Amino acid sequence: MGSKYPRSVRGCLPPWALMLQGALVLIFFFFTSYDTSSKDQKKLLGTYQVVQDLSVMAALGLGFLTSSLRRHGWSSVAFNLFLLAVGVQWAVLLDGFLNQPFHGKVSIKLSSLPPAAMSATSVLISAGAVLGKASLVQLLVMALVEVTAFSTLRMLDRRVLNMDNHVSMMHIHVFAAYFGLTVAWFLSKPLPEGVEEKEKMATSPSLFAMLGTLFLWIFWPSFNSALLDIPNERKLAVLNTYYALAVSTVIATSASAWTHPQGKINLTHIHNAVLAGGVAVGASCHLIPYPPLAMGLGLVAGLISVSGAVCLPVCLHRVLRIHDTSGVHYTFGLPGLLGGITYIVLMVLQASWASSPWFGPKSQNMESTSCGK
Amino acid sequence: MGSKYPRSVRGCLPPWALMLQGALVLIFFFFTSYDTSSKDQKKLLGTYQVVQDLSVMAALGLGFLTSSLRRHGWSSVAFNLFLLAVGVQWAVLLDGFLNQPFHGKVSIKLSSLPPAAMSATSVLISAGAVLGKASLVQLLVMALVEVTAFSTLRMLDRRVLNMDNHVSMMHIHVFAAYFGLTVAWFLSKPLPEGVEEKEKMATSPSLFAMLGTLFLWIFWPSFNSALLDIPNERKLAVLNTYYALAVSTVIATSASAWTHPQGKINLTHIHNAVLAGGVAVGASCHLIPYPPLAMGLGLVAGLISVSGAVCLPVCLHRVLRIHDTSGVHYTFGLPGLLGGITYIVLMVLQASWASSPWFGPKSQNMESTSCGK
Amino acid sequence: MGSKYPRSVRGCLPPWALMLQGALVLIFFFFTSYDTSSKDQKKLLGTYQVVQDLSVMAALGLGFLTSSLRRHGWSSVAFNLFLLAVGVQWAVLLDGFLNQPFHGKVSIKLSSLPPAAMSATSVLISAGAVLGKASLVQLLVMALVEVTAFSTLRMLDRRVLNMDNHVSMMHIHVFAAYFGLTVAWFLSKPLPEGVEEKEKMATSPSLFAMLGTLFLWIFWPSFNSALLDIPNERKLAVLNTYYALAVSTVIATSASAWTHPQGKINLTHIHNAVLAGGVAVGASCHLIPYPPLAMGLGLVAGLISVSGAVCLPVCLHRVLRIHDTSGVHYTFGLPGLLGGITYIVLMVLQASWASSPWFGPKSQNMESTSCGK
């Protein structure tokens, strides 16, 4: 639990965290109220289901994904829960202030929780890059700054670029990965000694990391469809994510065996690269009209992720002096970039081939369905 | 697996358990039938979801929560499942006999399972206090007695005090904690030797305990809203529980670091105290109309739970000679008492300030919503 | 990770797996399209829930169930995920080709995923019997052959025997167990040395096996009701499975203690036998009209499973030279046979006693309900 940090840094946590939590309670007291209208009652079950799935991904999935370091198993899970608890509260407030028309009170609905939980998830992704290099106080500051930055970015996306809720949220992977790498770069200079020893992987916890991976793998379709309202788009999002994940699993396993001289499968590749398909398909999962497109994305994402894991750490570490503890760069960063490029290409194609047999009638179909629902 | 117990006690289990199970099958044969009316078909998906969430909490959550003792990891999970399987069958029968108008047959519906699973959960909570001190036969007897006592108590609550289903169920935490402590007090005298050694915490299983904690943390909103029928109350219950849990997580982590001279975080505090918010908010979660009230409850519950964990074991152990193996007193007992007091205060306030701007219009709103649904 | 296999076998995996995946993407490209009609939108939430539950069972449950071998913990989970990812893609294609009227394109719906995931599950069950004896290339071939065989069998069941979707799927346990044993028998001759040493159970991973068991236990009602459409049948399936599992848990624990001279409970029995009730009740869970019938099935299944685990491995291993690594024969094979016999008996009774007070009016009731829904 980071016993190498100076006493002074550690001693800060209790007073600061208690004061912060007190301040949050006060802000909630003066500026929020529950929305007691009965509008969203029909979707109560579905919304609660989404909240639950996102909690499983954030608390269990991302918590255990980074638990494979020898001396960080337990504390990475506990820190993860702490950051999630702080991040969700702050994100609910910010989302309310930045997005709702402000009448003195932020109205809190059950449907405020999914975007807040997703914003808080960006912190958990970034934390993977600085694990073992930052104390809990530093992580707490990072959480507040990152949630603020990400919420502001999403507001700009929506107001300036007219993006919808889902697409602006899917920036999360790229944003969180490079935010985490930047923090890791700042923290890399005064690295306390003994960190290298800590990074060694423990054998038994690696089953826990596999557990985290599987939770993320299973619930990823929920993540990609959480902010979609039109049933047909939700269905497409679930199916495309499912196929992309399946393909990237096969590719990650095979490619990992290929990179090893004796054909062994590397634990770290599997923990990270099987998720690449879900990340890559995120931004465009509600638009892709044919399964092989999603599968192809999963295929490329799996290849990129494994080759990134093989080649990049050396470059990053030696040249840029960035040390990415649990590989968020090739788990979330590179596949996220691939997903962003795919989304832009799809948009351009859809605009230029508006009357082509590939995208034209299909998208018209979808629009008419969504209008007639 | 308790190899210190005399042969005679252990040998009892198979014949008694098989006879008990045979008797249960016979009672089900003569006194129960499935309800084949198609009334609750619309809510089939929702009810099944609740059953599943409660099973996850009982079998995975409470099973792994107590798995951090050095020599009890596996058997605590297996005993937990055994007690759950017996307890659910017995609770379904008792609920039917005590609550339904009896026409010769108890009618079993899907909606009979959630209250039965919750009654059985009380046994699993109590078992945490006597773990390592009781054989499986003793735990089996405890299960039957406790489910009977708890079901009778709930029937009296409803008939004499006119409580509704949800509130009478939320006695579970206080009831189970003190029932467990009483049993621990009875069992504390002829303590077999070597138990202290067993209580030492193993390092690797503590990640399993964290896993159990996280399952409970994630699915606690389901527990607190399981017996509520009105959509608006369900929504409030989910939101209040979510916020209370988030706050008690932050508080538990900070307070735990405060109590350690070098600012380290104590594993046991996190395993237990992050849940205090969910326990404290249980009884009144469907009534609290403002988020900061739930958050304040979570804050106080987290503080009480950590300070209880720091101060009480010494008093209890030395003065009263009660040995509470996995800390059910400060996980469930004290926050449960806080929740009960809060509920009574809220009721009194609601009655006296019936026309005040705080509770009056809000509760009228809720009534009109629930009537008009 | 099987370092005893010759280099040549291992080296095969990457090219073959990549080629296979490329071929699958091409087949999807030419022969499939998404079904964009809005027919199944109402059941979107329910169908997605079923997909998720089946994924949890396949990836987490069956993955960790077999993770208790000393040197196979991690790789059994990773191989399991790989086989699931390949199997699901192949099963979706086969189900489309064999069952839908073929108009040049297989139409892929969200409701195509549950049967495909279940077909792929058969591979994961069989893999339990050959774990540690087969390389990943051999497992990959096994996956393709087994999914093809099982899909063909189901098509014949439906076309020739007029079975419905649910009943034909419930052959899965018997089919997968004996398919796995057959493969184990073929592979048993050139057994690489050192396999016995690998089979020893590790102590810490056994908690992971318990985790897998619990996931299967909790989500089994979803498995047994996944392909049922009529609400009343779903409800009966959930209730019957729940009771059968509860009873087989009690029986497995007691019987396991009975077989040990000092009354200790055997880890392996619990990991496997608590699931026997769910397997046995599978084929007839939507028909059983009284709870004690399901409970009796669970009781017999638990006894069969534990006594199979005690007696059979010696016979099988010595006489037939079949080595069943993780006991699929007595977890899935024998209880599945019991379930099949029960189904046939129920059918015969229902046909002969069509006017008797036991089955006659009940089944008429159910029919009228299902028609009137």
PDB file of C-alpha atoms in Angstrom, chain C residues 150-298:
ATOM      1  CA  PHE C 150     -24.709 -30.710 -31.811  1.00  0.00           C
ATOM      2  CA  SER C 151     -26.419 -28.326 -34.236  1.00  0.00           C
ATOM      3  CA  THR C 152     -27.126 -31.186 -36.627  1.00  0.00           C
ATOM      4  CA  LEU C 153     -28.505 -33.288 -33.786  1.00  0.00           C
ATOM      5  CA  ARG C 154     -30.810 -30.444 -32.742  1.00  0.00           C
ATOM      6  CA  MET C 155     -32.025 -29.987 -36.317  1.00  0.00           C
ATOM      7  CA  LEU C 156     -32.850 -33.717 -36.544  1.00  0.00           C
ATOM      8  CA  ASP C 157     -34.588 -33.567 -33.154  1.00  0.00           C
ATOM      9  CA  ARG C 158     -36.811 -30.809 -34.386  1.00  0.00           C
ATOM     10  CA  ARG C 159     -37.505 -32.098 -37.903  1.00  0.00           C
ATOM     11  CA  VAL C 160     -37.768 -35.833 -37.244  1.00  0.00           C
ATOM     12  CA  LEU C 161     -38.951 -36.025 -33.638  1.00  0.00           C
ATOM     13  CA  ASN C 162     -40.865 -32.725 -33.607  1.00  0.00           C
ATOM     14  CA  MET C 163     -39.194 -31.650 -30.382  1.00  0.00           C
ATOM     15  CA  ASP C 164     -39.413 -28.024 -29.415  1.00  0.00           C
ATOM     16  CA  ASN C 165     -36.409 -25.716 -29.102  1.00  0.00           C
ATOM     17  CA  HIS C 166     -36.072 -26.042 -25.342  1.00  0.00           C
ATOM     18  CA  VAL C 167     -36.195 -29.822 -25.085  1.00  0.00           C
ATOM     19  CA  SER C 168     -33.776 -30.382 -27.961  1.00  0.00           C
ATOM     20  CA  MET C 169     -31.336 -27.971 -26.282  1.00  0.00           C
ATOM     21  CA  MET C 170     -31.507 -29.873 -22.997  1.00  0.00           C
ATOM     22  CA  HIS C 171     -29.691 -32.799 -24.629  1.00  0.00           C
ATOM     23  CA  ILE C 172     -26.653 -30.624 -24.207  1.00  0.00           C
ATOM     24  CA  HIS C 173     -25.512 -32.065 -20.885  1.00  0.00           C
ATOM     25  CA  VAL C 174     -25.572 -35.720 -21.934  1.00  0.00           C
ATOM     26  CA  PHE C 175     -24.236 -34.980 -25.408  1.00  0.00           C
ATOM     27  CA  ALA C 176     -21.375 -32.798 -24.159  1.00  0.00           C
ATOM     28  CA  ALA C 177     -20.380 -35.146 -21.350  1.00  0.00           C
ATOM     29  CA  TYR C 178     -20.150 -38.251 -23.546  1.00  0.00           C
ATOM     30  CA  PHE C 179     -18.580 -36.341 -26.442  1.00  0.00           C
ATOM     31  CA  GLY C 180     -15.933 -35.120 -24.026  1.00  0.00           C
ATOM     32  CA  LEU C 181     -15.372 -38.605 -22.607  1.00  0.00           C
ATOM     33  CA  THR C 182     -14.987 -40.015 -26.131  1.00  0.00           C
ATOM     34  CA  VAL C 183     -12.378 -37.387 -26.969  1.00  0.00           C
ATOM     35  CA  ALA C 184     -10.653 -38.114 -23.650  1.00  0.00           C
ATOM     36  CA  TRP C 185     -10.573 -41.810 -24.557  1.00  0.00           C
ATOM     37  CA  PHE C 186      -8.954 -41.069 -27.938  1.00  0.00           C
ATOM     38  CA  LEU C 187      -6.422 -38.764 -26.332  1.00  0.00           C
ATOM     39  CA  SER C 188      -5.678 -41.021 -23.393  1.00  0.00           C
ATOM     40  CA  LYS C 189      -3.158 -43.234 -25.165  1.00  0.00           C
ATOM     41  CA  PRO C 190      -0.274 -40.939 -26.035  1.00  0.00           C
ATOM     42  CA  LEU C 191      -0.562 -39.131 -22.706  1.00  0.00           C
ATOM     43  CA  PRO C 192       2.438 -36.832 -22.280  1.00  0.00           C
ATOM     44  CA  GLU C 193       4.305 -37.439 -19.057  1.00  0.00           C
ATOM     45  CA  GLY C 194       3.842 -35.187 -16.094  1.00  0.00           C
ATOM     46  CA  VAL C 195       0.110 -34.907 -16.558  1.00  0.00           C
ATOM     47  CA  GLU C 196      -0.655 -36.619 -13.278  1.00  0.00           C
ATOM     48  CA  GLU C 197       1.402 -34.062 -11.444  1.00  0.00           C
ATOM     49  CA  LYS C 198      -0.543 -31.313 -13.128  1.00  0.00           C
ATOM     50  CA  GLU C 199      -3.829 -32.732 -11.992  1.00  0.00           C
ATOM     51  CA  LYS C 200      -3.107 -32.161  -8.331  1.00  0.00           C
ATOM     52  CA  MET C 201      -5.423 -29.619  -6.913  1.00  0.00           C
ATOM     53  CA  ALA C 202      -4.031 -26.338  -5.774  1.00  0.00           C
ATOM     54  CA  THR C 203      -5.470 -24.943  -2.543  1.00  0.00           C
ATOM     55  CA  SER C 204      -5.861 -21.299  -3.412  1.00  0.00           C
ATOM     56  CA  PRO C 205      -7.427 -21.823  -6.877  1.00  0.00           C
ATOM     57  CA  SER C 206     -10.064 -24.013  -5.278  1.00  0.00           C
ATOM     58  CA  LEU C 207     -11.749 -20.816  -4.107  1.00  0.00           C
ATOM     59  CA  PHE C 208     -11.833 -19.828  -7.772  1.00  0.00           C
ATOM     60  CA  ALA C 209     -13.499 -23.126  -8.629  1.00  0.00           C
ATOM     61  CA  MET C 210     -16.039 -22.359  -5.914  1.00  0.00           C
ATOM     62  CA  LEU C 211     -16.577 -18.974  -7.555  1.00  0.00           C
ATOM     63  CA  GLY C 212     -17.297 -20.664 -10.881  1.00  0.00           C
ATOM     64  CA  THR C 213     -19.663 -23.101  -9.163  1.00  0.00           C
ATOM     65  CA  LEU C 214     -21.585 -20.261  -7.529  1.00  0.00           C
ATOM     66  CA  PHE C 215     -21.979 -18.366 -10.808  1.00  0.00           C
ATOM     67  CA  LEU C 216     -23.400 -21.504 -12.412  1.00  0.00           C
ATOM     68  CA  TRP C 217     -25.630 -22.162  -9.394  1.00  0.00           C
ATOM     69  CA  ILE C 218     -27.074 -18.637  -9.368  1.00  0.00           C
ATOM     70  CA  PHE C 219     -27.689 -18.297 -13.109  1.00  0.00           C
ATOM     71  CA  TRP C 220     -28.876 -21.863 -13.793  1.00  0.00           C
ATOM     72  CA  PRO C 221     -32.566 -20.864 -13.742  1.00  0.00           C
ATOM     73  CA  SER C 222     -31.732 -18.509 -16.638  1.00  0.00           C
ATOM     74  CA  PHE C 223     -30.156 -21.382 -18.576  1.00  0.00           C
ATOM     75  CA  ASN C 224     -33.182 -23.637 -18.068  1.00  0.00           C
ATOM     76  CA  SER C 225     -35.679 -20.933 -19.025  1.00  0.00           C
ATOM     77  CA  ALA C 226     -33.698 -19.245 -21.808  1.00  0.00           C
ATOM     78  CA  LEU C 227     -35.515 -20.827 -24.750  1.00  0.00           C
ATOM     79  CA  LEU C 228     -39.027 -20.849 -23.277  1.00  0.00           C
ATOM     80  CA  ASP C 229     -41.422 -18.250 -24.653  1.00  0.00           C
ATOM     81  CA  ILE C 230     -44.628 -18.779 -22.685  1.00  0.00           C
ATOM     82  CA  PRO C 231     -44.504 -16.759 -19.419  1.00  0.00           C
ATOM     83  CA  ASN C 232     -46.113 -19.510 -17.364  1.00  0.00           C
ATOM     84  CA  GLU C 233     -43.572 -22.061 -18.565  1.00  0.00           C
ATOM     85  CA  ARG C 234     -40.712 -19.661 -17.808  1.00  0.00           C
ATOM     86  CA  LYS C 235     -42.037 -19.159 -14.293  1.00  0.00           C
ATOM     87  CA  LEU C 236     -42.343 -22.904 -13.680  1.00  0.00           C
ATOM     88  CA  ALA C 237     -38.851 -23.447 -15.103  1.00  0.00           C
ATOM     89  CA  VAL C 238     -37.322 -20.853 -12.785  1.00  0.00           C
ATOM     90  CA  LEU C 239     -39.104 -22.139  -9.685  1.00  0.00           C
ATOM     91  CA  ASN C 240     -38.419 -25.830 -10.370  1.00  0.00           C
ATOM     92  CA  THR C 241     -34.750 -25.194 -11.119  1.00  0.00           C
ATOM     93  CA  TYR C 242     -34.397 -23.076  -7.981  1.00  0.00           C
ATOM     94  CA  TYR C 243     -35.816 -25.797  -5.737  1.00  0.00           C
ATOM     95  CA  ALA C 244     -33.928 -28.625  -7.424  1.00  0.00           C
ATOM     96  CA  LEU C 245     -30.645 -26.738  -6.982  1.00  0.00           C
ATOM     97  CA  ALA C 246     -31.377 -25.996  -3.316  1.00  0.00           C
ATOM     98  CA  VAL C 247     -32.107 -29.642  -2.566  1.00  0.00           C
ATOM     99  CA  SER C 248     -29.120 -31.000  -4.471  1.00  0.00           C
ATOM    100  CA  THR C 249     -26.882 -28.575  -2.549  1.00  0.00           C
ATOM    101  CA  VAL C 250     -28.068 -29.925   0.799  1.00  0.00           C
ATOM    102  CA  ILE C 251     -27.793 -33.523  -0.410  1.00  0.00           C
ATOM    103  CA  ALA C 252     -24.361 -33.084  -2.000  1.00  0.00           C
ATOM    104  CA  THR C 253     -22.910 -31.541   1.162  1.00  0.00           C
ATOM    105  CA  SER C 254     -24.351 -34.235   3.411  1.00  0.00           C
ATOM    106  CA  ALA C 255     -23.483 -37.139   1.133  1.00  0.00           C
ATOM    107  CA  SER C 256     -19.949 -35.843   0.698  1.00  0.00           C
ATOM    108  CA  ALA C 257     -19.470 -35.770   4.468  1.00  0.00           C
ATOM    109  CA  TRP C 258     -20.890 -39.300   4.671  1.00  0.00           C
ATOM    110  CA  THR C 259     -18.362 -40.753   2.246  1.00  0.00           C
ATOM    111  CA  HIS C 260     -15.401 -39.418   4.228  1.00  0.00           C
ATOM    112  CA  PRO C 261     -14.332 -41.589   7.200  1.00  0.00           C
ATOM    113  CA  GLN C 262     -13.932 -38.502   9.426  1.00  0.00           C
ATOM    114  CA  GLY C 263     -16.933 -36.626   8.092  1.00  0.00           C
ATOM    115  CA  LYS C 264     -14.954 -34.069   6.132  1.00  0.00           C
ATOM    116  CA  ILE C 265     -16.506 -32.433   3.104  1.00  0.00           C
ATOM    117  CA  ASN C 266     -14.762 -33.049  -0.205  1.00  0.00           C
ATOM    118  CA  LEU C 267     -14.064 -29.933  -2.253  1.00  0.00           C
ATOM    119  CA  THR C 268     -14.518 -31.639  -5.598  1.00  0.00           C
ATOM    120  CA  HIS C 269     -17.922 -33.050  -4.674  1.00  0.00           C
ATOM    121  CA  ILE C 270     -19.242 -29.629  -3.757  1.00  0.00           C
ATOM    122  CA  HIS C 271     -17.812 -27.999  -6.894  1.00  0.00           C
ATOM    123  CA  ASN C 272     -19.699 -30.488  -9.047  1.00  0.00           C
ATOM    124  CA  ALA C 273     -22.608 -32.093  -7.220  1.00  0.00           C
ATOM    125  CA  VAL C 274     -24.422 -28.921  -6.154  1.00  0.00           C
ATOM    126  CA  LEU C 275     -25.165 -28.362  -9.847  1.00  0.00           C
ATOM    127  CA  ALA C 276     -26.635 -31.840 -10.397  1.00  0.00           C
ATOM    128  CA  GLY C 277     -30.156 -30.681  -9.513  1.00  0.00           C
ATOM    129  CA  GLY C 278     -30.129 -28.031 -12.211  1.00  0.00           C
ATOM    130  CA  VAL C 279     -28.950 -30.509 -14.832  1.00  0.00           C
ATOM    131  CA  ALA C 280     -31.470 -33.187 -13.882  1.00  0.00           C
ATOM    132  CA  VAL C 281     -34.469 -30.859 -13.910  1.00  0.00           C
ATOM    133  CA  GLY C 282     -33.494 -29.248 -17.234  1.00  0.00           C
ATOM    134  CA  ALA C 283     -35.550 -31.155 -19.777  1.00  0.00           C
ATOM    135  CA  SER C 284     -38.781 -31.207 -17.785  1.00  0.00           C
ATOM    136  CA  CYS C 285     -38.530 -27.998 -15.744  1.00  0.00           C
ATOM    137  CA  HIS C 286     -41.353 -26.306 -17.673  1.00  0.00           C
ATOM    138  CA  LEU C 287     -43.699 -29.262 -17.168  1.00  0.00           C
ATOM    139  CA  ILE C 288     -43.290 -30.261 -13.530  1.00  0.00           C
ATOM    140  CA  PRO C 289     -46.462 -28.997 -11.849  1.00  0.00           C
ATOM    141  CA  TYR C 290     -45.576 -29.606  -8.179  1.00  0.00           C
ATOM    142  CA  PRO C 291     -42.503 -28.403  -6.247  1.00  0.00           C
ATOM    143  CA  PRO C 292     -41.783 -31.739  -4.500  1.00  0.00           C
ATOM    144  CA  LEU C 293     -41.249 -33.443  -7.885  1.00  0.00           C
ATOM    145  CA  ALA C 294     -38.453 -30.993  -8.711  1.00  0.00           C
ATOM    146  CA  MET C 295     -37.068 -31.333  -5.202  1.00  0.00           C
ATOM    147  CA  GLY C 296     -37.120 -35.128  -5.436  1.00  0.00           C
ATOM    148  CA  LEU C 297     -35.241 -34.943  -8.739  1.00  0.00           C
ATOM    149  CA  GLY C 298     -32.657 -32.696  -7.075  1.00  0.00           C
TER     150      GLY C 298
END
